[in-house]
Amino acid sequence: MSRDAMIDEWYPVGLLSQLLPEGRETLLMGETIRVSLGADGRAKVATTAGHPLPVTERYGHVWSSLGQPARPLFDIPEAEHPGRRLVDVGVVRVRCSPLRAVENFLDIAHFPFVHTDILGAEPHTEVESYKVEIREEADEVWATQVKFYQPQAAKSASGGITTEYMYRVPAPTCSVLYKTCPPRPGEWDVITLFVQPLTEELCDVWPWMALYDDDTPMTDLIHFQQMIFLQDRSILENQIPRRLPLDPGMEIPTRADLTSVAYRRWLKRHGFTYGAQLVAQ
Amino acid sequence: MTSPSPVLYDYILSPSCYKARLMAALAGVRLALRPVDFHPGVEHRGPELLALNPAGSIPILVAPDADGDLILTESAAILVYLASKAAPAFLGSGKPAESARIQQWLAFSARLTASLGGARLHEMLHRPGDLAGLRASGIAALRELEAALFEQRLKGEAFLVGNRPTVADIACFPYVALAPDGGVSLDAYPSIRLWMRAVRALEGFIEMPGIHRLHELKPDPHEAPATAEA
């Protein structure tokens, strides 16, 4: 489908901690771009013809756009609270639609089957009722009061707990998850999925986290999140149809999929169809 | 006094590290895992790990031994060591032909690592490489493996060497099972798929991201629920 409506959005294109003066080439919505470290110590993004593109440096990543973003990158106020560990998880390439990657991140029903004994376990497979809304003022999808039994909810969790989640979609290829923080009840851990759309059926996924966890070594935190995401990768690469259907008929949602339904509705409303399929084929 | 556990320098997404974890789990050996920030940190190329393994690869196993620490950096050697210590049946019966066939597959497994493993690193973690060439040599290796496993099935044997698992199976299994991560499908290889199922059904089997356990076996779906709900 068309990239027109999504072209003015911000997308992650690299890790700030891994910028090189000579730069590296990558794709953004089918266009080859170069991401490099400028002489002034700031990130630079340009087309192969040398045309500079907008840059934002935030949440550990370089963000850019092929168009002209009308607003700044979305806020994650919690992520900037002092005392959090900021975790660059690194990039993983997935042969799937960027929208499929986000949709999978929003799904909880797969936890016991794909993340067995970590984020879920049989027979605790029930997804309890939760609340989903499109917040008109912020123009974001939110799912709240999501509860799920998890044997090992986080690296810092010892033993099974019922975890509470909130999901938020502030941009078409980004999702922010707020999750019960085992060492600090009352606070939320922030786990994000930033997706760089390379093409409509290929993406680079940059997970990132802002956690209250002073004890776990950084490498363990990175491995935990990579383990979780790589358990999803083979599933994502085998989803048919490859593009996310926005019209009903091709896939039948259940009650547990309310967040996905809202996400698809929100995408369709905005004409965010890069990586989507509109008419059931 | 019990001797301290061998230390495995480990990366959760590395199929070669998983070989060592899987062998240890099957043999009942407890490993002390030392996570290595392979991606994105490239810690395996840092001074501490290069001092242990100048080749700059993982896994590395450091095992306390009578003559001081034994440092192993080749996954086949790690498998043989763990099996010798705790599960000698994984080394076969000791008959010359059997031992030689196991060695044959251990050496063959290096081809899987280079080809299917190379394609996977390229597709998943952006490592450079000639993707078409890596996939072609991976497919050639899979065809050899399929033919050998088909012959085994005709003999009524489920594993690479005989009718019980050996280090040969553990050495070959991970990169084969993860071939789809590098864009190489396993649909064309029914004998390989049956063999993978036999490996996944082993008592003590553990998974890694991308290799799922057999859900239909664990937990037992016929088990009575712990609590009855009204």
Tab-separated table of N, CA and C in Angstrom, chain A residues 140-242:
chain	number	residue	atom	x	y	z
A	140	GLU	N	-3.536	8.329	20.356
A	140	GLU	CA	-2.756	7.115	20.609
A	140	GLU	C	-3.699	5.977	20.966
A	141	VAL	N	-3.240	4.756	20.707
A	141	VAL	CA	-3.977	3.570	21.154
A	141	VAL	C	-3.458	3.180	22.535
A	142	TRP	N	-4.384	2.933	23.467
A	142	TRP	CA	-3.992	2.520	24.815
A	142	TRP	C	-4.767	1.265	25.226
A	143	ALA	N	-4.079	0.322	25.821
A	143	ALA	CA	-4.729	-0.815	26.477
A	143	ALA	C	-4.284	-0.802	27.930
A	144	THR	N	-5.256	-0.831	28.840
A	144	THR	CA	-4.910	-0.757	30.263
A	144	THR	C	-5.589	-1.895	31.015
A	145	GLN	N	-5.184	-2.045	32.268
A	145	GLN	CA	-5.734	-3.097	33.148
A	145	GLN	C	-5.558	-4.482	32.545
A	146	VAL	N	-4.439	-4.666	31.883
A	146	VAL	CA	-4.116	-5.980	31.330
A	146	VAL	C	-3.389	-6.762	32.423
A	147	LYS	N	-3.911	-7.934	32.749
A	147	LYS	CA	-3.273	-8.733	33.810
A	147	LYS	C	-2.962	-10.116	33.268
A	148	PHE	N	-1.787	-10.617	33.640
A	148	PHE	CA	-1.426	-11.940	33.152
A	148	PHE	C	-0.503	-12.617	34.137
A	149	TYR	N	-0.705	-13.924	34.319
A	149	TYR	CA	0.176	-14.681	35.208
A	149	TYR	C	1.486	-14.989	34.489
A	150	GLN	N	2.602	-14.621	35.098
A	150	GLN	CA	3.895	-14.829	34.449
A	150	GLN	C	4.884	-15.528	35.372
A	151	PRO	N	5.442	-16.644	34.902
A	151	PRO	CA	6.415	-17.376	35.726
A	151	PRO	C	7.681	-16.564	35.978
A	152	GLN	N	8.163	-15.821	34.950
A	152	GLN	CA	9.357	-14.993	35.148
A	152	GLN	C	9.165	-13.703	34.364
A	153	ALA	N	8.466	-12.758	34.977
A	153	ALA	CA	8.034	-11.570	34.252
A	153	ALA	C	9.200	-10.713	33.788
A	154	ALA	N	10.274	-10.704	34.561
A	154	ALA	CA	11.434	-9.885	34.212
A	154	ALA	C	12.659	-10.576	34.764
A	155	LYS	N	13.822	-10.090	34.347
A	155	LYS	CA	15.058	-10.672	34.861
A	155	LYS	C	15.091	-10.517	36.377
A	156	SER	N	14.473	-9.435	36.876
A	156	SER	CA	14.526	-9.166	38.314
A	156	SER	C	13.445	-9.904	39.091
A	157	ALA	N	12.591	-10.678	38.410
A	157	ALA	CA	11.502	-11.355	39.112
A	157	ALA	C	11.965	-12.725	39.581
A	158	SER	N	11.648	-13.062	40.840
A	158	SER	CA	11.952	-14.413	41.296
A	158	SER	C	10.636	-15.110	41.556
A	159	GLY	N	10.296	-16.033	40.709
A	159	GLY	CA	9.054	-16.765	40.879
A	159	GLY	C	7.905	-16.103	40.153
A	160	GLY	N	6.794	-16.831	40.053
A	160	GLY	CA	5.662	-16.363	39.274
A	160	GLY	C	4.908	-15.232	39.965
A	161	ILE	N	4.469	-14.264	39.154
A	161	ILE	CA	3.628	-13.187	39.680
A	161	ILE	C	2.562	-12.858	38.642
A	162	THR	N	1.468	-12.263	39.116
A	162	THR	CA	0.505	-11.727	38.166
A	162	THR	C	0.967	-10.324	37.814
A	163	THR	N	1.293	-10.138	36.560
A	163	THR	CA	1.874	-8.892	36.096
A	163	THR	C	0.778	-8.023	35.516
A	164	GLU	N	0.868	-6.723	35.777
A	164	GLU	CA	-0.072	-5.823	35.129
A	164	GLU	C	0.653	-5.058	34.030
A	165	TYR	N	-0.039	-4.881	32.920
A	165	TYR	CA	0.538	-4.239	31.750
A	165	TYR	C	-0.319	-3.054	31.318
A	166	MET	N	0.342	-2.069	30.705
A	166	MET	CA	-0.379	-1.090	29.893
A	166	MET	C	0.372	-1.008	28.562
A	167	TYR	N	-0.367	-0.989	27.485
A	167	TYR	CA	0.248	-0.863	26.165
A	167	TYR	C	-0.154	0.464	25.547
A	168	ARG	N	0.759	0.999	24.789
A	168	ARG	CA	0.508	2.285	24.174
A	168	ARG	C	1.105	2.276	22.767
A	169	VAL	N	0.360	2.752	21.793
A	169	VAL	CA	0.903	2.913	20.441
A	169	VAL	C	0.875	4.400	20.109
A	170	PRO	N	2.023	5.081	20.210
A	170	PRO	CA	2.065	6.514	19.939
A	170	PRO	C	2.435	6.842	18.504
A	171	ALA	N	2.880	5.875	17.736
A	171	ALA	CA	3.295	6.077	16.343
A	171	ALA	C	3.070	4.756	15.617
A	172	PRO	N	2.898	4.797	14.291
A	172	PRO	CA	2.456	3.568	13.614
A	172	PRO	C	3.396	2.378	13.767
A	173	THR	N	4.705	2.610	13.940
A	173	THR	CA	5.600	1.460	14.075
A	173	THR	C	6.320	1.437	15.428
A	174	CYS	N	5.715	2.059	16.433
A	174	CYS	CA	6.332	2.055	17.756
A	174	CYS	C	5.301	1.687	18.804
A	175	SER	N	5.736	0.925	19.784
A	175	SER	CA	4.857	0.643	20.901
A	175	SER	C	5.632	0.756	22.202
A	176	VAL	N	4.951	1.222	23.231
A	176	VAL	CA	5.542	1.357	24.552
A	176	VAL	C	4.720	0.498	25.493
A	177	LEU	N	5.427	-0.327	26.255
A	177	LEU	CA	4.766	-1.205	27.211
A	177	LEU	C	5.168	-0.772	28.611
A	178	TYR	N	4.180	-0.603	29.465
A	178	TYR	CA	4.427	-0.314	30.878
A	178	TYR	C	4.063	-1.575	31.639
A	179	LYS	N	4.947	-1.981	32.526
A	179	LYS	CA	4.796	-3.301	33.122
A	179	LYS	C	5.155	-3.242	34.592
A	180	THR	N	4.425	-3.998	35.415
A	180	THR	CA	4.731	-4.090	36.838
A	180	THR	C	6.231	-4.264	37.031
A	181	CYS	N	6.780	-3.500	37.958
A	181	CYS	CA	8.225	-3.510	38.173
A	181	CYS	C	8.509	-4.333	39.428
A	182	PRO	N	9.031	-5.553	39.299
A	182	PRO	CA	9.155	-6.426	40.481
A	182	PRO	C	9.884	-5.795	41.667
A	183	PRO	N	11.043	-5.114	41.479
A	183	PRO	CA	11.707	-4.573	42.673
A	183	PRO	C	11.038	-3.312	43.228
A	184	ARG	N	10.184	-2.639	42.452
A	184	ARG	CA	9.573	-1.390	42.918
A	184	ARG	C	8.080	-1.366	42.648
A	185	PRO	N	7.313	-2.012	43.510
A	185	PRO	CA	5.861	-1.989	43.308
A	185	PRO	C	5.391	-0.528	43.279
A	186	GLY	N	4.484	-0.223	42.396
A	186	GLY	CA	4.021	1.166	42.289
A	186	GLY	C	4.654	1.896	41.129
A	187	GLU	N	5.810	1.422	40.663
A	187	GLU	CA	6.432	2.019	39.487
A	187	GLU	C	6.210	1.086	38.291
A	188	TRP	N	6.399	1.621	37.116
A	188	TRP	CA	6.274	0.817	35.898
A	188	TRP	C	7.629	0.704	35.210
A	189	ASP	N	7.968	-0.495	34.805
A	189	ASP	CA	9.093	-0.653	33.885
A	189	ASP	C	8.623	-0.238	32.500
A	190	VAL	N	9.516	0.347	31.724
A	190	VAL	CA	9.175	0.760	30.365
A	190	VAL	C	9.947	-0.117	29.377
A	191	ILE	N	9.208	-0.789	28.539
A	191	ILE	CA	9.817	-1.649	27.513
A	191	ILE	C	9.238	-1.218	26.172
A	192	THR	N	10.108	-0.871	25.250
A	192	THR	CA	9.586	-0.361	23.982
A	192	THR	C	9.965	-1.269	22.832
A	193	LEU	N	9.191	-1.144	21.776
A	193	LEU	CA	9.530	-1.780	20.516
A	193	LEU	C	9.512	-0.676	19.471
A	194	PHE	N	10.706	-0.314	19.003
A	194	PHE	CA	10.817	0.695	17.951
A	194	PHE	C	11.098	-0.052	16.645
A	195	VAL	N	10.255	0.131	15.659
A	195	VAL	CA	10.413	-0.637	14.420
A	195	VAL	C	10.754	0.290	13.255
A	196	GLN	N	11.843	-0.055	12.583
A	196	GLN	CA	12.272	0.685	11.391
A	196	GLN	C	11.731	-0.040	10.162
A	197	PRO	N	10.815	0.582	9.426
A	197	PRO	CA	10.295	-0.088	8.229
A	197	PRO	C	11.311	-0.014	7.089
A	198	LEU	N	11.899	-1.141	6.734
A	198	LEU	CA	12.860	-1.160	5.628
A	198	LEU	C	12.081	-1.205	4.317
A	199	THR	N	11.146	-2.159	4.242
A	199	THR	CA	10.195	-2.219	3.133
A	199	THR	C	8.854	-2.602	3.781
A	200	GLU	N	7.878	-2.875	2.954
A	200	GLU	CA	6.572	-3.249	3.528
A	200	GLU	C	6.594	-4.647	4.152
A	201	GLU	N	7.606	-5.448	3.783
A	201	GLU	CA	7.650	-6.809	4.314
A	201	GLU	C	8.989	-7.132	4.959
A	202	LEU	N	9.702	-6.096	5.384
A	202	LEU	CA	11.005	-6.305	6.016
A	202	LEU	C	11.225	-5.170	7.007
A	203	CYS	N	11.662	-5.526	8.217
A	203	CYS	CA	11.891	-4.454	9.183
A	203	CYS	C	13.079	-4.759	10.077
A	204	ASP	N	13.637	-3.701	10.637
A	204	ASP	CA	14.635	-3.818	11.691
A	204	ASP	C	13.952	-3.407	12.984
A	205	VAL	N	14.080	-4.261	13.987
A	205	VAL	CA	13.409	-4.004	15.257
A	205	VAL	C	14.455	-3.633	16.294
A	206	TRP	N	14.216	-2.507	16.970
A	206	TRP	CA	15.148	-1.981	17.969
A	206	TRP	C	14.429	-1.947	19.321
A	207	PRO	N	14.452	-3.030	20.072
A	207	PRO	CA	13.834	-2.952	21.408
A	207	PRO	C	14.697	-2.066	22.316
A	208	TRP	N	14.054	-1.417	23.255
A	208	TRP	CA	14.778	-0.539	24.184
A	208	TRP	C	14.030	-0.550	25.516
A	209	MET	N	14.763	-0.406	26.616
A	209	MET	CA	14.105	-0.501	27.924
A	209	MET	C	14.623	0.572	28.876
A	210	ALA	N	13.747	0.977	29.783
A	210	ALA	CA	14.122	1.889	30.876
A	210	ALA	C	13.567	1.249	32.148
A	211	LEU	N	14.450	0.622	32.923
A	211	LEU	CA	14.014	-0.255	34.013
A	211	LEU	C	14.528	0.240	35.358
A	212	TYR	N	13.775	-0.085	36.402
A	212	TYR	CA	14.317	0.026	37.751
A	212	TYR	C	14.870	-1.342	38.109
A	213	ASP	N	16.152	-1.506	37.968
A	213	ASP	CA	16.780	-2.773	38.317
A	213	ASP	C	18.262	-2.473	38.496
A	214	ASP	N	18.675	-2.378	39.780
A	214	ASP	CA	20.062	-1.997	40.032
A	214	ASP	C	20.978	-3.206	40.144
A	215	ASP	N	20.394	-4.394	40.145
A	215	ASP	CA	21.186	-5.576	40.480
A	215	ASP	C	21.613	-6.396	39.275
A	216	THR	N	20.714	-6.514	38.290
A	216	THR	CA	21.010	-7.418	37.184
A	216	THR	C	22.078	-6.819	36.271
A	217	PRO	N	23.119	-7.582	35.931
A	217	PRO	CA	24.119	-7.043	35.002
A	217	PRO	C	23.483	-6.663	33.664
A	218	MET	N	24.017	-5.620	33.032
A	218	MET	CA	23.457	-5.117	31.769
A	218	MET	C	23.334	-6.219	30.716
A	219	THR	N	24.361	-7.063	30.609
A	219	THR	CA	24.316	-8.113	29.586
A	219	THR	C	23.136	-9.057	29.819
A	220	ASP	N	22.851	-9.346	31.086
A	220	ASP	CA	21.707	-10.221	31.381
A	220	ASP	C	20.394	-9.560	30.949
A	221	LEU	N	20.295	-8.237	31.168
A	221	LEU	CA	19.077	-7.527	30.756
A	221	LEU	C	18.926	-7.584	29.239
A	222	ILE	N	20.032	-7.383	28.530
A	222	ILE	CA	19.994	-7.430	27.054
A	222	ILE	C	19.605	-8.830	26.593
A	223	HIS	N	20.237	-9.843	27.191
A	223	HIS	CA	19.951	-11.219	26.763
A	223	HIS	C	18.499	-11.600	27.028
A	224	PHE	N	17.967	-11.149	28.158
A	224	PHE	CA	16.577	-11.491	28.477
A	224	PHE	C	15.658	-10.964	27.385
A	225	GLN	N	15.853	-9.701	27.016
A	225	GLN	CA	14.955	-9.123	26.023
A	225	GLN	C	15.195	-9.704	24.631
A	226	GLN	N	16.446	-9.991	24.300
A	226	GLN	CA	16.733	-10.623	23.003
A	226	GLN	C	16.123	-12.020	22.947
A	227	MET	N	16.214	-12.733	24.067
A	227	MET	CA	15.616	-14.075	24.110
A	227	MET	C	14.123	-14.001	23.821
A	228	ILE	N	13.442	-13.058	24.496
A	228	ILE	CA	12.006	-12.916	24.291
A	228	ILE	C	11.715	-12.574	22.828
A	229	PHE	N	12.442	-11.590	22.303
A	229	PHE	CA	12.099	-11.158	20.946
A	229	PHE	C	12.412	-12.236	19.913
A	230	LEU	N	13.493	-12.973	20.120
A	230	LEU	CA	13.848	-14.004	19.138
A	230	LEU	C	12.903	-15.204	19.197
A	231	GLN	N	12.210	-15.361	20.319
A	231	GLN	CA	11.177	-16.398	20.355
A	231	GLN	C	10.017	-16.010	19.432
A	232	ASP	N	9.841	-14.708	19.234
A	232	ASP	CA	8.769	-14.237	18.359
A	232	ASP	C	9.153	-14.259	16.885
A	233	ARG	N	10.456	-14.142	16.620
A	233	ARG	CA	10.878	-13.860	15.247
A	233	ARG	C	10.408	-14.924	14.254
A	234	SER	N	10.583	-16.192	14.615
A	234	SER	CA	10.216	-17.240	13.660
A	234	SER	C	8.700	-17.271	13.441
A	235	ILE	N	7.949	-16.892	14.467
A	235	ILE	CA	6.491	-16.830	14.316
A	235	ILE	C	6.123	-15.704	13.350
A	236	LEU	N	6.744	-14.545	13.574
A	236	LEU	CA	6.447	-13.377	12.733
A	236	LEU	C	6.763	-13.648	11.268
A	237	GLU	N	7.858	-14.364	11.024
A	237	GLU	CA	8.270	-14.590	9.632
A	237	GLU	C	7.355	-15.576	8.930
A	238	ASN	N	6.513	-16.247	9.679
A	238	ASN	CA	5.627	-17.233	9.066
A	238	ASN	C	4.169	-16.803	9.045
A	239	GLN	N	3.888	-15.558	9.386
A	239	GLN	CA	2.496	-15.123	9.380
A	239	GLN	C	2.012	-14.879	7.954
A	240	ILE	N	0.824	-15.346	7.676
A	240	ILE	CA	0.194	-15.192	6.357
A	240	ILE	C	-1.170	-14.539	6.571
A	241	PRO	N	-1.580	-13.540	5.810
A	241	PRO	CA	-0.808	-12.875	4.761
A	241	PRO	C	0.338	-12.052	5.349
A	242	ARG	N	1.332	-11.774	4.533
A	242	ARG	CA	2.536	-11.127	5.048
A	242	ARG	C	2.241	-9.692	5.493
